[in-house]
Amino acid sequence: MFLITLAEKGGGSQQLTFEKTEVTIGRLAGNDIVLAKGNVSKYHSRIVDKGGKFILVDMKSTNGTFVNGKKIAAPQVIRPSDKIYIGDYIINVGGEGKDVAPVRLPGPSRARPTRQAEESDEESGDEEREAEADEGEAEDEEGGDGEAADGDGDGDGEEEEADDREGEEEDEPEEGPDEDEAPPRKGVGRAAKAETNAKSRMPASMASALARKQKKVDPNIERYSKLQKDIHDRLIEYLDLRRLDMDRLGDEELWRCTEKAIKDILDQMEGDGELPDAVDRDVLLTDVLNEALGLGPLEAFIANEEISEIMVNHANQIYIERKGKITLSDKVFSSNQAVLGVIERIVAPIGRRIDESSPLVDARLKDGSRVNAIIPPLALKGPCITIRKFKRDALRIEDLIRYKTVTPQMAEFLEMCVKARKNIVISGGTGSGKTTTLNIISSFIPDDERIITVEDAAELQLPQDHWIQLESRPPNLEGRGAITIRDLVKNCLRMRPDRIVVGECRSGETLDMLQAMNTGHDGSLTTLHANTPRDALARLETMVLMSGMELPAKAIREQIASAVQIIVQQTRFSDGTRKICYITEIAGMEVDIVTLQDIFYFKQEGFTEDGKVKGRYVASGFVPKFYDDLQRRGIPVNMSIFREE
C-alpha cells in the first residue's frame, strides 16, 4: 500500500492512496500518477513496494529523478522523510503504518486540488478522527483493571503472549528493552518462572540441544548479509530497468555490465550515507557480484586449494573441511533464495533440474567437483549444498605415501595387483577417500588397454588416452529418459572393454559388475560403502539381492569369491587423516563362508599429545596366492614386501 503526498512548486498539495505494490509516474495517461509538465518524461520513474521497503527507480528520464536534491543513478530505498523531486513536483512516500512527512510550500495555492485529492483529504480526515477515537478507547482500557484486555482475569492470555514472544526470540536477535517499554506484567512473570522451572527439570542433553538452537547469528554478519541483500534487490531493479537481454550477452559482457551496475549502486549509497564506514567496498562488490552471477561465498572456498569439502546447511551456515578438519566459516548467503540461485546455476549447464517436484540432484562443477543439492520441502531449514572439491592436479601414489595413507610396500603391491589384472573393490565410509584411491590405482592400468569408466557424477581423471567416460542421467520433467549405472554397465560390456571401472556400486548394478568380472573382464575396479572388509562382503551380497534376482545366499557368495580378489579398506580417522587400514585377499570359500586373509593392516596405538592418530602399518607375512602363480610363470615379483621390518 502506498500513501503518497504530491505537491507542485508554488502550488497546492494532495494526498494519494494506492492499493498496489508498484506505482508509475510520468507525463502520459496510463501512469498511476500523471504529471502533465514538459520537464517530466513520458514514463519518468516508478516506486516499488518490496515487503514494506519502498524503492525508487528512474526509468531513463531526460531530466532525471532527484532525492533530497541529489540525482539518483541507481534504484534507491526511500524513507518517509525523503523528498523526491520530479520536474516541478515534490513527492513524499509512506505506506501502511508509515506516516509521510508533510510537504509545506511557501505562498498561496495556485491550483485547485483535484476531486481525487478532495476525496483523499476527506478520507484522511475521517481516518484521523477514527484514529483519535481508537486512541481514546485504548486509554480507557489501559485505565481499567489491567486484566480486561485479556478477556478474563486468570492471566492465561498474558502467558500465551509470553510464549509467543519467546518463540519470536528464537528467530530474531536479542535487543535491549526500549526506554519507554512498560515493566513486565504479572502473567509474563509467571510464564517466565514456569519456563525457568521447566528448564531446570529437562535433561542435560535436551538443554544443550536447546541452547544450540537458540545460538544467535553474529550481528555483524547479519548486518552485512542484510546490506548485501539490499544491494542485490537494487541490482535486480537496475538491470530490469535497462531491459538487458541476459541470454544474448556473453559471460564476459554480462559480468562487466553487472559489475558496473553494482558500482553505480554503491556510489549512490555512499553518497546518501547508507554504506557503513567499516565495510570494505571492494569486498562487498565482489560478494554481490559472485552472488548475482557466480556461486556467491562459495567462490572463495572453491579457489582455496586447502579446502576439500564445502557444506551449506542453509543461507546463514556454511561449513568447510580444511586439512581434514571441519569448521564453521564466517561467510553467509544473503538469503535462501540466493542459495537456490546458486544451485540452479550449477545444475542448468549439465541438463539437470531442481524444483519442488524434483528436490534433490547430483551434479558437478566445471572443474569436475562433485555437487549434491537438496531443497525444501525435503530440507527443512533451507536449501543445502555439499561440494566435494576436485583437485586440479590429480594425486599420485607418491602423494599417498607422503600423506602416510599407504607405505611404499603397500603401494608396490597395489600396482602389481592392477598390472596382474586382479579385480579390486575399494571399501570405506563417506569421505574416506575411496574415489581418490580408485583414481590413483587406475593410473597403473597399461596405456595399451581400453578403459571404460561408469559414474553417477563424473569425477575420475585418468591419464590414459584409450579411455571412455560414461555418466548416468536422471529422468526428465516427465519422469522419463533416466539412464542408470546398471544400464551403463550392461552397455559397456558391448563396447569391447579391457577394463571396467565403476565409480561406486550402490544397487543392482553390483550383479552385472560381478558377472563382468567373471566373464573375461579381469582387472576391473569399483568402490562401495562399508566399514571393514567383512562388511564389504555383506554389502556386496545385499546389493546383488537388490538387482531383483532371487538367488540363494551360497550362490551369491560363490560369485563374489570367484569374482573379487582384493579388498582395499580405507578409513577417515577422527583427526582428519585418511589411511588404508587393510589390504585383504579373498582366499576362497569354506562351506558357506567366504574366507579372508589380511596382507597389510594398520595397527592403531593411541593418540599423540596433539590429538593425532598414532600407529604403524604391519605386513601380516601372508603371501597372496597370485604371487606364487606369478613366480611360477617367471614374472619377477618382490617377496620382501610381505616381511615385517
XYZ file of C-alpha atoms in Angstrom:
645
model
C 0.000 0.000 0.000
C 1.258 3.463 -0.936
C 0.443 6.726 0.821
C 1.859 9.498 -1.365
C 1.870 13.244 -0.781
C 2.211 15.129 -4.075
C 2.961 18.845 -4.203
C 3.664 21.252 -7.063
C 6.217 24.017 -6.607
C 4.271 27.163 -5.861
C 1.013 25.193 -5.938
C -1.150 23.028 -3.743
C -0.595 19.560 -2.347
C -2.692 16.411 -2.304
C -2.561 13.011 -0.700
C -2.999 9.864 -2.802
C -3.531 6.264 -1.715
C -2.742 3.228 -3.886
C -3.610 -0.389 -3.026
C -0.839 -1.961 -5.125
C 2.859 -2.830 -4.959
C 4.099 -0.585 -7.786
C 3.258 2.982 -8.791
C 4.396 4.552 -12.063
C 4.945 8.289 -12.563
C 5.063 10.083 -15.908
C 3.602 12.625 -18.312
C 1.364 10.294 -20.358
C -2.033 8.950 -19.391
C -1.768 5.373 -18.186
C 0.723 6.176 -15.440
C -0.619 5.895 -11.898
C 0.455 9.470 -11.223
C 0.189 11.771 -14.244
C 2.331 14.934 -14.090
C 1.431 16.938 -17.211
C 4.519 19.124 -17.487
C 7.153 19.318 -20.222
C 10.026 18.651 -17.808
C 8.506 15.266 -16.902
C 9.239 12.308 -19.202
C 6.513 10.106 -20.671
C 7.469 7.320 -18.283
C 9.650 9.080 -15.759
C 10.044 6.818 -12.717
C 8.394 4.183 -10.630
C 8.168 3.280 -6.951
C 8.129 -0.378 -5.899
C 6.976 -1.732 -2.534
C 9.150 -4.714 -1.572
C 7.932 -6.036 1.757
C 7.328 -2.589 3.225
C 10.543 -1.156 1.746
C 9.972 1.472 -0.950
C 12.435 1.537 -3.852
C 12.571 4.437 -6.314
C 13.693 3.656 -9.875
C 14.411 6.251 -12.558
C 13.191 4.994 -15.965
C 15.866 6.678 -18.094
C 14.133 10.045 -17.801
C 15.526 13.038 -19.694
C 15.791 15.402 -16.713
C 16.403 12.755 -14.054
C 14.889 11.949 -10.691
C 16.247 13.591 -7.543
C 16.103 12.593 -3.876
C 16.781 15.343 -1.329
C 18.273 17.405 -4.137
C 20.638 14.706 -5.456
C 20.134 12.891 -8.763
C 19.860 9.112 -8.413
C 21.905 6.827 -10.669
C 20.534 3.505 -9.407
C 17.482 2.141 -7.590
C 17.300 3.745 -4.159
C 15.418 2.933 -0.980
C 13.129 5.801 0.036
C 12.346 6.780 3.631
C 9.211 8.684 4.690
C 11.356 11.752 5.416
C 12.900 11.814 1.907
C 11.718 14.307 -0.711
C 11.549 13.123 -4.331
C 11.885 15.851 -6.983
C 10.444 15.153 -10.455
C 10.271 18.240 -12.660
C 8.230 20.880 -10.784
C 6.806 18.338 -8.345
C 7.795 17.135 -4.883
C 6.725 13.687 -3.620
C 6.748 12.033 -0.210
C 6.172 8.281 0.102
C 4.846 6.291 3.032
C 2.891 3.105 3.479
C 0.639 1.239 5.814
C 1.753 2.112 9.303
C 4.266 4.690 7.986
C 3.479 8.391 8.139
C 4.683 10.601 5.338
C 6.451 13.814 6.112
C 4.217 16.807 5.409
C 5.186 18.951 2.424
C 4.907 22.673 3.189
C 5.348 25.111 0.310
C 5.522 28.920 0.595
C 2.826 31.104 -0.991
C -0.870 30.605 -1.610
C -2.216 27.669 -3.539
C -2.500 28.481 -7.247
C -4.180 25.244 -8.257
C -7.449 23.835 -7.009
C -6.946 20.250 -5.814
C -8.493 17.615 -7.998
C -11.627 15.712 -6.995
C -9.376 12.736 -6.180
C -7.377 14.944 -3.848
C -10.516 16.287 -2.136
C -11.824 12.758 -1.596
C -8.404 11.738 -0.331
C -8.395 14.683 2.122
C -11.869 13.770 3.345
C -10.825 10.143 3.830
C -7.674 11.301 5.579
C -9.734 13.431 7.937
C -12.043 10.504 8.631
C -9.068 8.279 9.325
C -7.602 10.852 11.711
C -10.914 11.087 13.582
C -11.148 7.292 13.757
C -7.558 7.079 14.982
C -8.298 9.629 17.713
C -11.375 7.643 18.743
C -9.379 4.410 18.846
C -6.694 6.119 20.892
C -9.290 7.310 23.402
C -10.744 3.813 23.704
C -7.267 2.390 24.207
C -6.602 4.880 27.019
C -9.893 3.898 28.668
C -8.930 0.213 28.505
C -5.488 0.908 29.929
C -7.113 2.829 32.725
C -9.109 -0.303 33.670
C -8.123 -3.104 35.976
C -5.327 -4.370 33.681
C -6.814 -7.819 33.092
C -9.818 -6.826 30.999
C -7.657 -6.603 27.904
C -7.014 -10.333 28.085
C -10.660 -11.238 28.102
C -10.511 -12.967 31.518
C -8.861 -12.415 34.831
C -6.736 -15.562 35.108
C -3.744 -14.248 33.121
C -3.799 -17.091 30.558
C -3.804 -14.628 27.687
C -0.708 -12.994 29.107
C 1.083 -16.334 29.397
C 0.221 -17.190 25.797
C 1.524 -13.782 24.772
C 4.751 -14.502 26.660
C 5.060 -17.855 24.939
C 4.593 -16.177 21.546
C 7.213 -13.643 22.443
C 9.574 -16.437 23.472
C 9.049 -18.172 20.112
C 9.868 -14.972 18.267
C 13.104 -14.552 20.251
C 14.424 -17.830 18.865
C 14.378 -16.435 15.340
C 15.356 -12.818 15.961
C 18.488 -11.340 17.544
C 18.115 -10.163 21.102
C 17.681 -6.465 21.619
C 17.639 -4.430 24.780
C 14.294 -3.071 26.040
C 13.112 0.274 24.753
C 13.340 3.198 27.147
C 9.578 3.711 27.076
C 8.785 -0.005 27.437
C 6.472 -0.810 30.320
C 7.667 -3.233 33.015
C 6.570 -6.851 32.559
C 3.095 -7.715 33.786
C 2.222 -10.450 36.301
C 1.243 -13.020 33.677
C 4.544 -12.603 31.870
C 6.397 -13.030 35.162
C 4.519 -16.254 35.895
C 5.276 -17.556 32.370
C 8.980 -16.752 32.767
C 9.053 -18.514 36.130
C 7.329 -21.582 34.655
C 9.830 -21.599 31.800
C 12.738 -21.465 34.286
C 11.306 -24.374 36.276
C 10.794 -26.404 33.081
C 14.392 -25.790 32.029
C 15.669 -26.896 35.437
C 13.768 -30.206 35.095
C 14.801 -31.063 31.500
C 17.673 -33.498 30.794
C 21.118 -32.019 30.217
C 21.219 -33.314 26.632
C 17.910 -31.594 25.812
C 19.055 -28.354 27.462
C 22.277 -28.479 25.436
C 20.335 -29.007 22.200
C 18.012 -26.107 23.081
C 20.996 -23.843 23.782
C 22.497 -24.708 20.396
C 19.162 -23.951 18.727
C 18.961 -20.551 20.414
C 22.504 -19.592 19.381
C 22.307 -16.292 17.559
C 23.997 -15.332 14.327
C 26.864 -12.872 14.716
C 25.161 -9.439 14.464
C 27.984 -8.111 12.264
C 27.497 -10.987 9.802
C 23.739 -10.468 9.946
C 24.062 -6.730 9.186
C 26.454 -7.441 6.312
C 24.053 -10.056 4.945
C 21.146 -7.580 5.038
C 23.270 -4.942 3.290
C 24.240 -7.468 0.626
C 20.595 -8.433 0.089
C 19.570 -4.777 -0.156
C 22.180 -4.163 -2.883
C 21.127 -7.349 -4.660
C 17.484 -6.182 -4.686
C 18.521 -2.818 -6.108
C 20.657 -4.596 -8.709
C 17.622 -6.547 -9.934
C 15.685 -3.299 -10.274
C 18.626 -1.651 -12.032
C 19.043 -4.418 -14.613
C 15.292 -4.770 -15.113
C 15.106 -1.017 -15.740
C 17.614 -1.252 -18.564
C 15.837 -4.293 -20.004
C 19.061 -6.161 -20.746
C 18.670 -9.394 -22.676
C 20.737 -11.595 -20.383
C 20.521 -14.624 -22.648
C 22.180 -12.811 -25.547
C 25.049 -11.375 -23.533
C 28.260 -13.368 -23.380
C 29.670 -14.286 -19.977
C 32.327 -11.564 -20.004
C 29.876 -8.854 -21.157
C 27.314 -9.911 -18.560
C 29.872 -9.769 -15.754
C 31.101 -6.375 -16.976
C 27.582 -4.867 -17.135
C 26.657 -6.275 -13.731
C 29.861 -5.013 -12.128
C 29.192 -1.505 -13.485
C 25.621 -1.632 -12.157
C 26.814 -2.613 -8.671
C 29.403 0.189 -8.685
C 26.657 2.712 -9.571
C 24.514 1.419 -6.708
C 27.426 1.608 -4.249
C 28.218 5.165 -5.412
C 24.605 6.165 -4.784
C 24.533 4.530 -1.342
C 27.875 6.062 -0.387
C 26.632 9.500 -1.373
C 23.481 9.024 0.721
C 25.423 7.786 3.722
C 23.868 4.315 3.541
C 27.192 2.479 3.251
C 28.783 1.788 6.672
C 32.361 3.038 7.048
C 33.547 -0.343 8.357
C 32.537 -2.156 5.155
C 35.256 -2.820 2.582
C 33.690 -1.609 -0.657
C 35.789 -3.864 -2.914
C 34.942 -6.970 -0.876
C 31.252 -6.036 -0.892
C 31.357 -5.523 -4.671
C 32.943 -8.963 -5.157
C 30.456 -10.665 -2.811
C 27.401 -9.164 -4.528
C 28.801 -9.900 -7.995
C 29.563 -13.513 -7.078
C 26.095 -13.983 -5.608
C 24.401 -12.433 -8.645
C 26.299 -14.380 -11.331
C 28.611 -16.874 -9.664
C 28.469 -19.199 -6.676
C 28.279 -16.486 -4.031
C 30.548 -17.002 -0.987
C 31.454 -20.453 -2.316
C 33.686 -18.886 -4.991
C 36.414 -18.106 -2.443
C 36.241 -21.610 -0.960
C 36.479 -23.279 -4.365
C 39.536 -21.157 -5.218
C 41.248 -22.172 -1.952
C 43.209 -25.364 -2.635
C 43.431 -26.223 1.079
C 39.643 -26.684 1.302
C 38.483 -30.162 0.276
C 34.747 -30.016 1.053
C 32.096 -27.291 1.318
C 28.807 -27.858 3.184
C 25.990 -25.292 3.028
C 23.387 -26.176 5.683
C 21.289 -23.081 4.917
C 21.864 -19.452 3.959
C 23.476 -18.478 7.287
C 25.582 -21.592 7.899
C 28.468 -22.760 5.707
C 30.941 -25.368 6.962
C 34.239 -26.177 5.258
C 36.722 -29.020 5.558
C 40.336 -27.900 5.548
C 43.152 -30.423 6.044
C 40.685 -32.975 7.381
C 39.100 -30.621 9.962
C 35.544 -29.293 9.617
C 34.955 -25.702 10.779
C 32.180 -23.108 10.528
C 33.094 -20.333 8.080
C 32.354 -16.639 8.592
C 30.733 -16.343 5.152
C 26.967 -16.442 4.596
C 24.463 -16.065 1.775
C 22.170 -13.049 1.787
C 19.082 -15.306 1.684
C 17.878 -18.838 0.988
C 16.719 -17.556 -2.397
C 20.355 -16.751 -3.191
C 21.312 -20.355 -2.329
C 18.608 -21.590 -4.724
C 20.016 -19.319 -7.432
C 23.471 -20.847 -6.989
C 22.062 -24.387 -7.218
C 20.238 -23.534 -10.440
C 23.420 -22.058 -11.939
C 25.260 -25.295 -11.102
C 22.723 -27.778 -12.479
C 21.457 -25.907 -15.571
C 24.607 -26.235 -17.765
C 24.633 -30.050 -17.432
C 20.939 -30.502 -18.175
C 19.838 -31.246 -14.606
C 16.932 -29.581 -12.837
C 15.841 -28.940 -9.265
C 12.378 -27.857 -8.097
C 9.639 -28.999 -5.722
C 8.805 -31.976 -7.924
C 12.492 -32.996 -8.086
C 14.010 -31.524 -4.901
C 17.399 -33.287 -4.917
C 20.106 -33.536 -7.550
C 23.675 -34.733 -8.131
C 25.792 -32.565 -10.417
C 29.323 -31.354 -10.989
C 31.133 -28.066 -11.432
C 33.183 -27.112 -14.471
C 36.365 -28.213 -12.718
C 34.862 -31.654 -12.022
C 33.968 -31.112 -8.344
C 31.024 -33.239 -7.219
C 27.872 -31.441 -6.031
C 24.817 -32.692 -4.172
C 21.907 -30.316 -3.583
C 18.615 -30.758 -1.739
C 15.923 -28.126 -1.256
C 12.643 -27.662 0.655
C 10.256 -29.339 1.314
C 12.826 -32.098 1.964
C 15.405 -29.770 3.559
C 13.503 -28.107 6.409
C 15.973 -25.323 7.255
C 16.571 -24.228 3.666
C 18.450 -25.329 0.532
C 21.552 -27.463 1.234
C 24.645 -27.837 -0.950
C 27.505 -30.292 -0.453
C 30.546 -29.904 -2.715
C 33.366 -32.451 -2.836
C 36.139 -30.485 -4.487
C 38.060 -31.863 -7.415
C 41.810 -31.435 -7.224
C 43.186 -29.634 -10.255
C 46.387 -31.653 -10.059
C 45.442 -35.324 -9.720
C 47.164 -37.030 -6.810
C 49.676 -39.774 -7.493
C 50.720 -42.777 -5.456
C 53.743 -40.790 -4.213
C 51.317 -38.314 -2.617
C 49.529 -41.106 -0.714
C 52.909 -42.302 0.562
C 53.822 -38.762 1.632
C 50.481 -38.339 3.440
C 51.116 -41.743 5.127
C 47.915 -43.143 3.651
C 49.942 -46.147 2.455
C 53.508 -47.413 2.769
C 55.849 -47.894 -0.216
C 55.420 -51.679 0.149
C 51.616 -51.400 0.037
C 51.838 -49.091 -2.991
C 54.081 -51.593 -4.799
C 51.644 -54.406 -4.021
C 48.627 -52.431 -5.332
C 50.482 -51.636 -8.539
C 51.256 -55.331 -9.025
C 47.592 -56.226 -8.385
C 46.441 -53.863 -11.150
C 49.068 -54.999 -13.653
C 48.279 -58.652 -12.884
C 44.628 -57.906 -13.729
C 43.190 -58.632 -10.298
C 39.634 -57.438 -9.583
C 39.749 -54.885 -6.782
C 36.993 -53.456 -4.547
C 37.818 -50.294 -2.577
C 35.674 -50.094 0.549
C 35.244 -47.266 3.050
C 32.950 -44.762 4.703
C 31.759 -41.433 3.323
C 34.663 -39.014 2.878
C 37.319 -41.672 3.479
C 38.996 -41.058 0.099
C 37.752 -44.075 -1.886
C 37.394 -42.174 -5.170
C 40.856 -40.636 -4.822
C 42.398 -44.065 -4.258
C 40.413 -45.515 -7.184
C 41.704 -42.734 -9.429
C 45.312 -43.332 -8.348
C 45.409 -47.103 -8.721
C 43.519 -46.882 -12.040
C 46.506 -44.955 -13.354
C 48.517 -48.206 -13.097
C 46.480 -49.708 -15.967
C 48.760 -50.056 -19.042
C 48.284 -47.470 -21.793
C 47.520 -50.080 -24.465
C 44.311 -51.244 -22.741
C 40.790 -49.904 -23.445
C 39.258 -48.465 -20.257
C 35.581 -47.600 -19.735
C 34.548 -45.739 -16.567
C 30.940 -45.559 -15.355
C 29.892 -42.923 -12.784
C 26.890 -41.069 -11.395
C 28.745 -37.758 -11.476
C 31.976 -37.834 -13.496
C 34.951 -37.458 -11.125
C 37.658 -39.820 -12.318
C 40.541 -38.296 -14.264
C 42.724 -40.996 -15.777
C 45.995 -40.237 -17.595
C 45.498 -42.944 -20.268
C 44.447 -41.979 -23.792
C 42.297 -45.024 -24.579
C 39.650 -44.099 -22.018
C 35.865 -43.710 -22.447
C 33.953 -41.906 -19.716
C 30.236 -42.665 -19.197
C 27.866 -40.831 -16.858
C 24.341 -41.768 -15.757
C 21.358 -39.496 -16.471
C 18.375 -38.603 -14.242
C 14.766 -38.604 -15.544
C 13.415 -35.586 -17.455
C 10.457 -33.381 -16.463
C 8.005 -36.144 -17.411
C 9.894 -38.685 -15.297
C 11.284 -40.473 -18.348
C 14.622 -40.944 -20.038
C 16.641 -41.989 -16.973
C 19.836 -43.943 -17.704
C 21.084 -45.763 -14.599
C 24.514 -47.064 -13.652
C 23.195 -50.557 -14.280
C 22.163 -49.625 -17.831
C 25.639 -48.251 -18.499
C 27.421 -51.297 -17.037
C 25.355 -53.581 -19.289
C 26.070 -51.363 -22.288
C 29.811 -51.094 -21.741
C 30.075 -54.905 -21.975
C 29.232 -54.434 -25.673
C 31.968 -51.814 -26.121
C 34.890 -54.282 -26.039
C 36.456 -53.040 -22.784
C 39.717 -54.380 -21.369
C 38.949 -52.768 -18.016
C 35.670 -51.637 -16.483
C 35.890 -49.076 -13.669
C 32.631 -48.303 -11.842
C 32.791 -45.173 -9.669
C 30.577 -46.715 -6.975
C 28.332 -49.769 -6.680
C 25.146 -48.890 -4.816
C 22.423 -51.203 -6.051
C 21.568 -53.889 -8.616
C 24.455 -52.951 -10.901
C 26.649 -54.950 -8.480
C 25.364 -58.221 -10.006
C 26.262 -57.024 -13.523
C 29.680 -55.894 -12.280
C 30.394 -59.312 -10.687
C 29.274 -61.089 -13.845
C 31.578 -58.884 -15.918
C 34.485 -59.716 -13.587
C 33.681 -63.399 -14.042
C 33.364 -63.302 -17.847
C 36.717 -62.169 -19.132
C 36.877 -58.585 -17.851
C 39.618 -59.182 -15.279
C 41.290 -56.208 -13.691
C 38.050 -54.304 -13.098
C 37.760 -51.884 -10.189
C 34.949 -50.334 -8.159
C 34.136 -48.800 -4.760
C 31.406 -49.316 -2.180
C 30.432 -48.116 1.292
C 31.434 -50.425 4.173
C 33.451 -50.176 7.385
C 35.507 -53.396 7.249
C 36.465 -55.966 4.595
C 33.972 -58.434 6.113
C 31.256 -55.764 5.972
C 32.173 -55.180 2.315
C 31.305 -58.816 1.523
C 27.940 -58.489 3.273
C 27.266 -55.258 1.407
C 28.087 -56.891 -1.945
C 25.672 -59.691 -1.107
C 22.906 -57.252 -0.187
C 23.361 -55.194 -3.355
C 23.200 -58.315 -5.543
C 19.806 -59.080 -3.998
C 18.732 -55.521 -4.888
C 19.006 -56.495 -8.559
C 15.735 -58.396 -8.243
C 17.278 -61.812 -8.890
C 16.098 -64.457 -6.413
C 19.482 -66.121 -5.849
C 20.394 -68.306 -2.863
C 22.955 -66.855 -0.463
C 25.510 -69.563 -1.228
C 25.356 -68.856 -4.979
C 25.895 -65.135 -4.377
C 28.874 -65.774 -2.102
C 30.441 -68.144 -4.608
C 30.012 -65.467 -7.275
C 31.717 -62.887 -5.032
C 34.545 -65.255 -4.051
C 35.345 -66.083 -7.670
C 34.960 -62.516 -8.997
C 36.765 -60.332 -6.423
C 40.372 -60.978 -5.420
C 41.399 -57.928 -3.381
C 39.553 -55.626 -0.924
C 41.203 -52.295 -0.071
C 39.686 -50.844 3.116
C 40.053 -47.088 3.652
C 39.181 -45.131 6.814
C 38.946 -41.486 7.803
C 40.085 -41.090 11.420
C 38.889 -38.565 14.000
C 41.930 -36.323 13.437
C 41.017 -35.967 9.763
C 43.723 -38.270 8.395
C 42.818 -40.913 5.813
C 44.561 -44.271 5.804
C 44.270 -47.603 4.011
C 43.690 -49.790 7.069
C 43.507 -53.164 5.334
C 44.577 -54.755 2.086
C 42.836 -58.117 2.179
C 42.741 -61.086 -0.197
C 39.613 -63.151 -0.702
C 41.045 -66.623 -0.251
C 38.034 -68.690 -1.317
C 35.078 -70.479 0.286
C 34.866 -72.731 3.334
C 31.433 -74.368 3.388
C 29.133 -71.306 3.129
C 31.609 -68.677 4.336
C 33.892 -66.510 2.180
C 37.362 -66.601 3.736
C 39.545 -63.509 4.003
C 43.247 -63.088 4.623
C 44.796 -59.732 5.620
C 48.012 -58.951 3.756
C 48.670 -55.463 5.204
C 46.873 -53.648 8.007
C 47.205 -50.510 10.123
C 47.680 -51.126 13.847
C 46.494 -48.131 15.868
C 48.434 -47.480 19.081
C 46.589 -44.497 20.547
C 46.920 -40.760 20.010
C 49.719 -38.211 20.213
C 49.570 -35.205 22.551
C 48.142 -33.018 19.791
C 45.310 -35.484 19.086
C 46.824 -37.171 16.021
C 46.307 -40.891 15.459
C 49.385 -42.910 16.363
C 50.084 -46.313 14.854
C 52.049 -48.333 12.330
C 51.487 -50.421 9.218
C 52.038 -54.147 9.581
C 52.686 -56.804 6.945
C 50.976 -59.983 8.125
C 53.550 -62.213 6.436
C 50.881 -63.898 4.320
C 51.786 -64.096 0.627
C 48.756 -63.889 -1.691
C 48.067 -66.862 -3.950
C 48.520 -64.982 -7.189
C 52.127 -64.048 -6.255
C 53.016 -67.725 -6.210
C 51.318 -68.055 -9.580
C 53.310 -65.129 -10.979
C 56.546 -66.678 -9.754
C 55.736 -69.989 -11.461
C 55.132 -68.104 -14.706
C 58.564 -66.491 -14.447
C 57.286 -62.962 -13.745
C 59.631 -61.163 -11.320
C 57.987 -60.226 -8.013
C 59.319 -58.649 -4.832
C 58.625 -61.053 -1.970
C 60.373 -58.878 0.622
C 57.378 -56.510 0.874
C 55.477 -59.181 2.845
C 58.084 -59.359 5.610
C 57.566 -57.028 8.554
C 60.630 -54.903 9.218
